[in-house]
Tab-separated table of C-alpha atoms and ligand atoms in Angstrom:
chain	number	residue	atom	x	y	z
A	1	MET	CA	-0.322	18.165	-10.354
A	2	SER	CA	-0.716	20.947	-7.759
A	3	LEU	CA	2.347	22.956	-6.790
A	4	MET	CA	1.985	21.901	-3.148
A	5	ARG	CA	1.869	18.212	-4.138
A	6	SER	CA	4.965	18.617	-6.334
A	7	VAL	CA	6.884	20.356	-3.539
A	8	LEU	CA	5.939	17.695	-0.978
A	9	LEU	CA	6.871	14.833	-3.319
A	10	ALA	CA	10.193	16.516	-4.154
A	11	GLY	CA	10.765	16.934	-0.384
A	12	SER	CA	10.110	13.222	0.164
A	13	ARG	CA	13.424	12.523	-1.629
A	14	SER	CA	15.517	15.016	0.332
A	15	VAL	CA	18.011	13.349	2.658
A	16	TRP	CA	18.811	16.709	4.300
A	17	LEU	CA	15.142	17.358	5.106
A	18	ARG	CA	14.677	13.808	6.340
A	19	GLU	CA	17.567	14.035	8.778
A	20	LYS	CA	16.265	17.335	10.188
A	21	ALA	CA	12.522	16.578	10.232
A	22	VAL	CA	12.577	13.215	11.996
A	23	LYS	CA	14.113	14.860	15.059
A	24	LEU	CA	11.375	17.476	15.435
A	25	ARG	CA	8.889	16.688	18.154
A	26	PHE	CA	5.910	18.316	16.430
A	27	VAL	CA	6.581	16.323	13.226
A	28	ARG	CA	6.780	13.078	15.193
A	29	ARG	CA	3.507	13.958	16.913
A	30	ALA	CA	1.810	14.691	13.568
A	31	VAL	CA	3.071	11.381	12.110
A	32	SER	CA	1.399	9.428	14.908
A	33	ARG	CA	-1.947	10.162	13.264
A	34	PHE	CA	-0.982	7.772	10.446
A	35	MET	CA	1.296	5.395	12.336
A	36	PRO	CA	0.632	3.869	15.768
A	37	GLY	CA	4.366	3.554	16.505
A	38	GLU	CA	7.746	2.513	15.185
A	39	THR	CA	7.755	-1.149	16.329
A	40	LEU	CA	5.933	-4.266	15.177
A	41	ASP	CA	4.455	-4.497	18.685
A	42	ASP	CA	2.936	-1.026	18.254
A	43	ALA	CA	1.402	-2.170	14.969
A	44	LEU	CA	0.070	-5.385	16.534
A	45	ASN	CA	-1.543	-3.472	19.406
A	46	ALA	CA	-3.297	-1.283	16.834
A	47	ALA	CA	-4.296	-4.421	14.883
A	48	ARG	CA	-5.885	-5.852	18.064
A	49	ALA	CA	-8.001	-2.722	18.486
A	50	LEU	CA	-9.055	-2.871	14.823
A	51	ARG	CA	-10.022	-6.541	15.180
A	52	GLU	CA	-12.713	-5.448	17.660
A	53	LYS	CA	-14.260	-3.536	14.745
A	54	ARG	CA	-14.044	-6.559	12.400
A	55	LEU	CA	-11.132	-5.040	10.515
A	56	GLY	CA	-8.214	-7.186	9.354
A	57	THR	CA	-4.791	-5.684	8.779
A	58	VAL	CA	-1.844	-5.517	6.427
A	59	LEU	CA	1.491	-4.732	8.072
A	60	SER	CA	4.397	-2.995	6.422
A	61	CYS	CA	7.799	-2.114	7.829
A	62	LEU	CA	8.841	1.216	6.344
A	63	GLY	CA	11.993	1.361	4.265
A	64	GLU	CA	13.032	1.646	0.633
A	65	ASN	CA	16.082	1.746	-1.625
A	66	ILE	CA	18.497	-0.099	0.606
A	67	SER	CA	22.032	-0.149	-0.817
A	68	ASP	CA	23.649	-3.048	1.013
A	69	ALA	CA	22.862	-6.765	0.627
A	70	SER	CA	23.194	-7.359	4.369
A	71	GLU	CA	20.449	-4.774	4.958
A	72	ALA	CA	18.125	-6.662	2.592
A	73	GLU	CA	18.900	-9.853	4.490
A	74	SER	CA	18.018	-8.267	7.822
A	75	VAL	CA	14.769	-6.825	6.402
A	76	ALA	CA	13.828	-10.310	5.144
A	77	ARG	CA	14.719	-11.783	8.542
A	78	HIS	CA	12.582	-9.142	10.262
A	79	TYR	CA	9.588	-10.095	8.109
A	80	LEU	CA	10.097	-13.843	8.651
A	81	ASP	CA	10.220	-13.325	12.419
A	82	GLY	CA	7.259	-10.951	12.168
A	83	MET	CA	5.191	-13.626	10.426
A	84	GLU	CA	5.870	-16.020	13.295
A	85	THR	CA	4.843	-13.345	15.810
A	86	VAL	CA	1.643	-12.675	13.882
A	87	LYS	CA	0.855	-16.386	13.737
A	88	ARG	CA	1.232	-16.682	17.519
A	89	SER	CA	-0.973	-13.600	18.016
A	90	GLY	CA	-3.875	-15.192	16.103
A	91	LEU	CA	-4.485	-11.881	14.321
A	92	ASP	CA	-5.810	-11.774	10.763
A	93	ALA	CA	-2.791	-9.875	9.455
A	94	GLU	CA	-0.836	-10.098	6.218
A	95	PHE	CA	2.415	-8.385	5.237
A	96	SER	CA	3.199	-6.027	2.372
A	97	VAL	CA	6.782	-5.433	1.226
A	98	LYS	CA	8.660	-3.067	-1.055
A	99	LEU	CA	11.104	-4.717	-3.468
A	100	THR	CA	13.698	-1.934	-3.142
A	101	GLN	CA	13.708	-2.682	0.593
A	102	LEU	CA	14.608	-6.278	-0.302
A	103	GLY	CA	17.488	-5.316	-2.584
A	104	LEU	CA	15.943	-4.665	-6.032
A	105	ASP	CA	18.478	-1.875	-6.684
A	106	LEU	CA	21.235	-4.457	-6.155
A	107	GLY	CA	19.712	-7.010	-8.527
A	108	ALA	CA	16.406	-8.684	-9.330
A	109	GLU	CA	17.701	-12.134	-8.328
A	110	LEU	CA	18.547	-10.915	-4.825
A	111	ALA	CA	15.093	-9.380	-4.325
A	112	LEU	CA	13.365	-12.421	-5.846
A	113	GLY	CA	15.233	-14.757	-3.491
A	114	HIS	CA	14.056	-12.794	-0.449
A	115	VAL	CA	10.483	-12.273	-1.569
A	116	ASP	CA	10.215	-15.960	-2.463
A	117	ARG	CA	11.210	-16.937	1.097
A	118	LEU	CA	8.662	-14.497	2.495
A	119	ALA	CA	5.875	-15.696	0.206
A	120	ALA	CA	6.678	-19.312	1.099
A	121	ARG	CA	6.434	-18.567	4.833
A	122	ALA	CA	3.234	-16.545	4.394
A	123	GLY	CA	1.821	-19.465	2.387
A	124	ASP	CA	2.692	-21.910	5.184
A	125	HIS	CA	0.550	-19.727	7.444
A	126	GLY	CA	-2.297	-19.568	4.915
A	127	ARG	CA	-1.708	-15.864	4.246
A	128	ARG	CA	-1.075	-13.658	1.238
A	129	LEU	CA	2.136	-11.718	0.789
A	130	TRP	CA	1.560	-8.361	-0.877
A	131	ILE	CA	4.139	-6.520	-2.975
A	132	ASP	CA	3.910	-2.723	-3.022
A	133	ILE	CA	4.582	-0.833	-6.208
A	134	GLU	CA	7.056	2.048	-6.176
A	135	ASP	CA	7.830	4.813	-8.656
A	136	SER	CA	7.749	4.129	-12.398
A	137	ARG	CA	11.497	3.430	-12.647
A	138	TYR	CA	10.642	0.109	-10.950
A	139	THR	CA	7.325	-0.803	-12.590
A	140	ARG	CA	8.662	-3.127	-15.258
A	141	ALA	CA	11.140	-4.879	-12.918
A	142	THR	CA	8.457	-5.270	-10.222
A	143	ILE	CA	5.907	-6.776	-12.591
A	144	ASP	CA	8.495	-9.088	-14.196
A	145	LEU	CA	9.583	-10.268	-10.767
A	146	TYR	CA	5.987	-10.773	-9.659
A	147	ARG	CA	5.282	-12.840	-12.761
A	148	ARG	CA	8.183	-15.167	-11.918
A	149	LEU	CA	7.195	-15.369	-8.266
A	150	ARG	CA	3.548	-16.073	-9.083
A	151	MET	CA	4.514	-19.219	-11.023
A	152	THR	CA	5.214	-21.006	-7.735
A	153	ARG	CA	3.625	-18.745	-5.077
A	154	ALA	CA	-0.108	-18.550	-5.652
A	155	ASN	CA	-0.472	-16.507	-2.439
A	156	ALA	CA	1.556	-13.548	-3.768
A	157	GLY	CA	-0.373	-10.348	-4.528
A	158	LEU	CA	0.802	-7.251	-6.380
A	159	CYS	CA	-0.137	-3.584	-6.183
A	160	LEU	CA	-0.898	-1.703	-9.438
A	161	GLN	CA	-1.416	2.060	-9.898
A	162	SER	CA	-4.353	3.455	-11.879
A	163	TYR	CA	-2.473	6.688	-12.687
A	164	LEU	CA	-0.011	4.868	-14.961
A	165	ARG	CA	-0.902	4.807	-18.646
A	166	ARG	CA	0.528	1.275	-18.912
A	167	THR	CA	-1.550	-0.302	-16.128
A	168	SER	CA	-4.484	-1.421	-18.240
A	169	ALA	CA	-2.110	-3.498	-20.432
A	170	ASP	CA	-0.291	-4.790	-17.337
A	171	LEU	CA	-3.554	-5.887	-15.786
A	172	GLU	CA	-4.557	-7.721	-18.973
A	173	SER	CA	-1.267	-9.628	-18.859
A	174	LEU	CA	-1.689	-10.539	-15.180
A	175	ILE	CA	-5.324	-11.669	-15.205
A	176	PRO	CA	-4.521	-14.972	-17.003
A	177	LEU	CA	-2.152	-15.766	-14.095
A	178	GLY	CA	-5.050	-15.492	-11.621
A	179	ALA	CA	-3.196	-12.671	-9.893
A	180	ALA	CA	-4.296	-11.011	-6.648
A	181	ILE	CA	-4.146	-7.285	-7.401
A	182	ARG	CA	-4.279	-4.400	-4.957
A	183	LEU	CA	-5.399	-1.450	-7.011
A	184	VAL	CA	-4.327	2.044	-5.886
A	185	LYS	CA	-4.240	5.433	-7.583
A	186	GLY	CA	-0.460	5.952	-7.181
A	187	ALA	CA	1.557	8.059	-4.775
A	188	TYR	CA	4.683	9.232	-6.646
A	189	LYS	CA	5.647	12.199	-8.782
A	190	GLU	CA	5.478	11.010	-12.398
A	191	PRO	CA	5.807	12.808	-15.753
A	192	PRO	CA	2.632	13.249	-17.870
A	193	ASP	CA	3.788	10.833	-20.572
A	194	VAL	CA	3.935	8.105	-17.887
A	195	ALA	CA	0.957	8.935	-15.627
A	196	PHE	CA	-2.339	10.726	-16.210
A	197	PRO	CA	-1.838	14.264	-14.894
A	198	ARG	CA	-5.572	14.926	-14.325
A	199	LYS	CA	-7.268	13.455	-11.246
A	200	ILE	CA	-10.462	12.831	-13.204
A	201	ASP	CA	-8.558	10.507	-15.579
A	202	VAL	CA	-6.867	8.687	-12.677
A	203	ASP	CA	-10.282	8.130	-11.057
A	204	GLU	CA	-11.856	6.965	-14.320
A	205	SER	CA	-8.970	4.587	-14.915
A	206	TYR	CA	-9.411	3.269	-11.347
A	207	LEU	CA	-13.089	2.501	-11.926
A	208	SER	CA	-12.539	0.840	-15.268
A	209	LEU	CA	-9.668	-1.327	-13.914
A	210	SER	CA	-11.869	-2.247	-10.932
A	211	LYS	CA	-14.661	-3.416	-13.211
A	212	ARG	CA	-12.190	-5.473	-15.235
A	213	LEU	CA	-10.865	-7.107	-12.059
A	214	LEU	CA	-14.399	-7.951	-10.944
A	215	SER	CA	-15.448	-9.302	-14.345
A	216	ALA	CA	-16.619	-12.896	-14.547
A	217	GLU	CA	-13.702	-13.701	-16.848
A	218	ALA	CA	-11.048	-12.338	-14.439
A	219	ARG	CA	-12.651	-14.091	-11.464
A	220	GLY	CA	-12.978	-17.280	-13.515
A	221	ARG	CA	-9.209	-17.240	-13.949
A	222	GLY	CA	-8.732	-16.871	-10.196
A	223	ALA	CA	-8.018	-13.121	-10.037
A	224	TYR	CA	-8.699	-11.450	-6.689
A	225	ALA	CA	-9.200	-7.714	-6.141
A	226	ALA	CA	-8.153	-5.528	-3.224
A	227	PHE	CA	-9.320	-1.944	-3.646
A	228	GLY	CA	-6.763	0.290	-1.917
A	229	THR	CA	-8.489	3.648	-1.784
A	230	HIS	CA	-10.157	6.117	0.589
A	231	ASP	CA	-12.216	7.653	-2.199
A	232	ARG	CA	-15.743	7.233	-0.870
A	233	ASP	CA	-17.397	7.961	-4.197
A	234	LEU	CA	-15.283	5.324	-5.952
A	235	ILE	CA	-15.860	2.835	-3.133
A	236	ARG	CA	-19.617	3.272	-3.461
A	237	ARG	CA	-19.483	2.874	-7.220
A	238	ILE	CA	-17.455	-0.340	-6.851
A	239	GLU	CA	-19.878	-1.679	-4.232
A	240	ALA	CA	-22.842	-0.840	-6.498
A	241	HIS	CA	-21.190	-2.432	-9.531
A	242	ALA	CA	-20.406	-5.615	-7.571
A	243	ALA	CA	-23.978	-5.827	-6.287
A	244	GLN	CA	-25.533	-5.166	-9.714
A	245	THR	CA	-23.354	-7.742	-11.462
A	246	GLY	CA	-23.725	-10.402	-8.761
A	247	VAL	CA	-20.077	-10.460	-7.633
A	248	PRO	CA	-19.882	-12.163	-4.219
A	249	LYS	CA	-18.248	-10.167	-1.417
A	250	SER	CA	-15.711	-12.958	-1.029
A	251	ALA	CA	-14.202	-12.019	-4.430
A	252	PHE	CA	-12.722	-8.731	-3.246
A	253	GLU	CA	-11.697	-6.621	-0.287
A	254	PHE	CA	-11.144	-2.984	0.526
A	255	GLU	CA	-7.847	-1.811	1.982
A	256	LEU	CA	-7.386	1.592	3.620
A	257	LEU	CA	-4.486	3.190	5.438
A	258	TYR	CA	-4.373	3.416	9.211
A	259	GLY	CA	-5.808	6.700	10.445
A	260	ILE	CA	-7.469	7.664	7.143
A	261	GLN	CA	-11.273	7.567	6.764
A	262	PRO	CA	-11.798	5.453	9.945
A	263	THR	CA	-15.579	5.843	9.767
A	264	GLU	CA	-15.561	4.540	6.200
A	265	GLN	CA	-13.467	1.558	7.357
A	266	ILE	CA	-16.130	0.702	9.934
A	267	ARG	CA	-19.027	1.310	7.561
A	268	LEU	CA	-17.501	-1.064	5.025
A	269	ALA	CA	-16.963	-3.790	7.621
A	270	GLU	CA	-20.490	-3.338	8.973
A	271	SER	CA	-21.827	-3.782	5.422
A	272	ASP	CA	-20.200	-7.230	5.427
A	273	ASN	CA	-17.290	-6.301	3.189
A	274	ARG	CA	-13.840	-7.748	3.730
A	275	VAL	CA	-11.714	-4.840	4.963
A	276	ARG	CA	-8.068	-4.544	5.870
A	277	VAL	CA	-6.278	-1.559	7.329
A	278	LEU	CA	-2.666	-1.141	6.255
A	279	ILE	CA	-0.519	-0.280	9.263
A	280	SER	CA	3.000	0.977	8.612
A	281	TYR	CA	5.667	0.949	11.288
A	282	GLY	CA	9.433	1.434	11.522
A	283	SER	CA	11.825	4.315	11.874
A	284	PHE	CA	12.270	5.137	8.161
A	285	TRP	CA	8.982	6.997	7.910
A	286	PHE	CA	9.924	10.351	6.396
A	287	PRO	CA	9.481	9.720	2.599
A	288	TRP	CA	6.347	7.687	3.265
A	289	TYR	CA	4.904	10.458	5.469
A	290	MET	CA	5.645	13.124	2.856
A	291	ARG	CA	3.673	11.059	0.326
A	292	ARG	CA	0.727	10.999	2.780
A	293	LEU	CA	0.940	14.798	3.083
A	294	ALA	CA	1.055	15.139	-0.696
A	295	GLU	CA	-2.123	13.077	-1.058
A	296	ARG	CA	-4.027	15.650	0.928
A	297	PRO	CA	-2.217	18.971	1.244
A	298	ALA	CA	-4.738	19.953	3.981
A	299	ASN	CA	-2.687	17.551	6.140
A	300	VAL	CA	0.059	20.172	6.170
A	301	LEU	CA	-2.270	22.340	8.282
A	302	PHE	CA	-2.453	19.500	10.764
A	303	VAL	CA	1.366	19.474	11.025
A	304	ALA	CA	1.317	23.260	11.472
A	305	ARG	CA	-1.266	22.978	14.261
A	306	ASN	CA	1.009	20.475	16.050
A	307	MET	CA	3.877	22.945	15.715
A	308	ILE	CA	1.845	25.748	17.241
A	309	GLY	CA	0.617	23.356	19.949
A	310	GLY	CA	4.259	23.051	21.145
B	401	FAD	C1	-3.851	-0.106	1.312
B	401	FAD	C2	-3.098	0.879	0.464
B	401	FAD	C3	-1.883	0.508	-0.097
B	401	FAD	C4	-1.172	1.411	-0.898
B	401	FAD	N1	-0.036	1.008	-1.516
B	401	FAD	C5	0.546	1.812	-2.432
B	401	FAD	C6	1.636	1.370	-3.234
B	401	FAD	O1	2.129	0.240	-3.096
B	401	FAD	N2	2.142	2.225	-4.166
B	401	FAD	C7	1.625	3.483	-4.368
B	401	FAD	O2	2.085	4.207	-5.261
B	401	FAD	N3	0.615	3.933	-3.593
B	401	FAD	C8	0.067	3.144	-2.652
B	401	FAD	N4	-0.988	3.614	-1.902
B	401	FAD	C9	-1.334	5.058	-1.940
B	401	FAD	C10	-2.261	5.388	-3.098
B	401	FAD	O3	-1.570	5.295	-4.328
B	401	FAD	C11	-2.829	6.826	-2.983
B	401	FAD	O4	-1.768	7.749	-3.023
B	401	FAD	C12	-3.636	7.080	-1.714
B	401	FAD	O5	-4.404	5.972	-1.368
B	401	FAD	C13	-4.572	8.293	-1.912
B	401	FAD	O6	-5.484	8.036	-2.937
B	401	FAD	P1	-7.033	7.652	-2.690
B	401	FAD	O7	-7.332	6.464	-3.526
B	401	FAD	O8	-7.290	7.481	-1.265
B	401	FAD	O9	-7.844	8.813	-3.358
B	401	FAD	P2	-7.784	10.406	-3.240
B	401	FAD	O10	-8.663	10.906	-4.318
B	401	FAD	O11	-6.382	10.880	-3.197
B	401	FAD	O12	-8.436	10.652	-1.839
B	401	FAD	C14	-9.816	10.444	-1.592
B	401	FAD	C15	-10.121	11.017	-0.220
B	401	FAD	O13	-9.470	10.223	0.785
B	401	FAD	C16	-8.937	11.050	1.807
B	401	FAD	N5	-7.469	10.916	1.811
B	401	FAD	C17	-6.680	10.378	0.846
B	401	FAD	N6	-5.395	10.408	1.223
B	401	FAD	C18	-5.362	10.991	2.426
B	401	FAD	C19	-4.324	11.315	3.338
B	401	FAD	N7	-3.042	11.047	3.070
B	401	FAD	N8	-4.664	11.938	4.500
B	401	FAD	C20	-5.946	12.205	4.802
B	401	FAD	N9	-6.974	11.922	3.981
B	401	FAD	C21	-6.691	11.324	2.805
B	401	FAD	C22	-9.355	12.466	1.487
B	401	FAD	O14	-10.564	12.716	2.150
B	401	FAD	C23	-9.568	12.438	-0.003
B	401	FAD	O15	-10.489	13.387	-0.450
B	401	FAD	C24	-1.688	2.726	-1.098
B	401	FAD	C25	-2.917	3.085	-0.532
B	401	FAD	C26	-3.629	2.190	0.230
B	401	FAD	C27	-4.945	2.609	0.795
């Protein structure tokens, strides 16, 4: 892991830095490249513009590690109301949630209760509910909870990270459930015994997990793949593999983050792929933004240019 990436990921956990940085105008301006605004309305306006380009969306209200049950309740309420708003808007938008934002640190039962209500409401609207995956302290609890949820909520999807050494075994255990899996590389700072330290291994793992998800056996069991990556080489290899092995485009989708690789988003949609853009919103954006900087340290230059620009 590069020094810059380590420093940025360590910074993402600093409360002191968060309190200072969110007040700085140039930081707020730089963040707007990845986030259309702090409210659900801002996200929906961006979703409307993306719809013109045949891009669906996934919406996520930023927040993690809440420490009070009433906060988890109000996050759940926000998402339930948000689903009604989305339904009225007619937009093709789904939601993605973090379990620690729904109280996982306070107990799995609390988080399961909330996520079950959200999945039920999403199901009533004919939509999927996605569950993000956080750092490796939560992997086991997240997968266990997903397994329980999936028994009654067929519309629940889970994110898995290709950088984790355990993911191949996790995927094998989830395929028989007909799980919907969003595959990503992984955004957190992890020790080498937990996650592959070399990018080449993370990328190789991503491709091999993708092929497994697209296999006839996985699809036969009802598994669905969402490829959450901006890696154009990987995307092309997945597209080629799907075409060569006769996988229909309805069996998978690509998901990219708002503001990242917009031309690739359009190219994918124009090639008749299902594509969703994940739009984050909310005021708790600092740790999430630091992870975006860590993914591409050149982004730090962009922040610096905003600082010089005034
Ligand atoms: C839809 C979606 C959902 C996600 N959900 C989760 C989750 O629940 N848990 C989790 O751990 N991670 C999540 N991630 C983040 C993911 O783990 C990676 O950290 C992130 O996607 C960068 O990896 P990459 O696959 O794009 O490949 P990389 O090899 O990192 O990047 C490939 C290329 O994409 C471009 N790029 C990538 N990131 C950026 C950036 N921040 N700014 C500008 N350009 C960039 C660059 O051109 C880079 O060369 C999610 C990502 C997506 C797209």
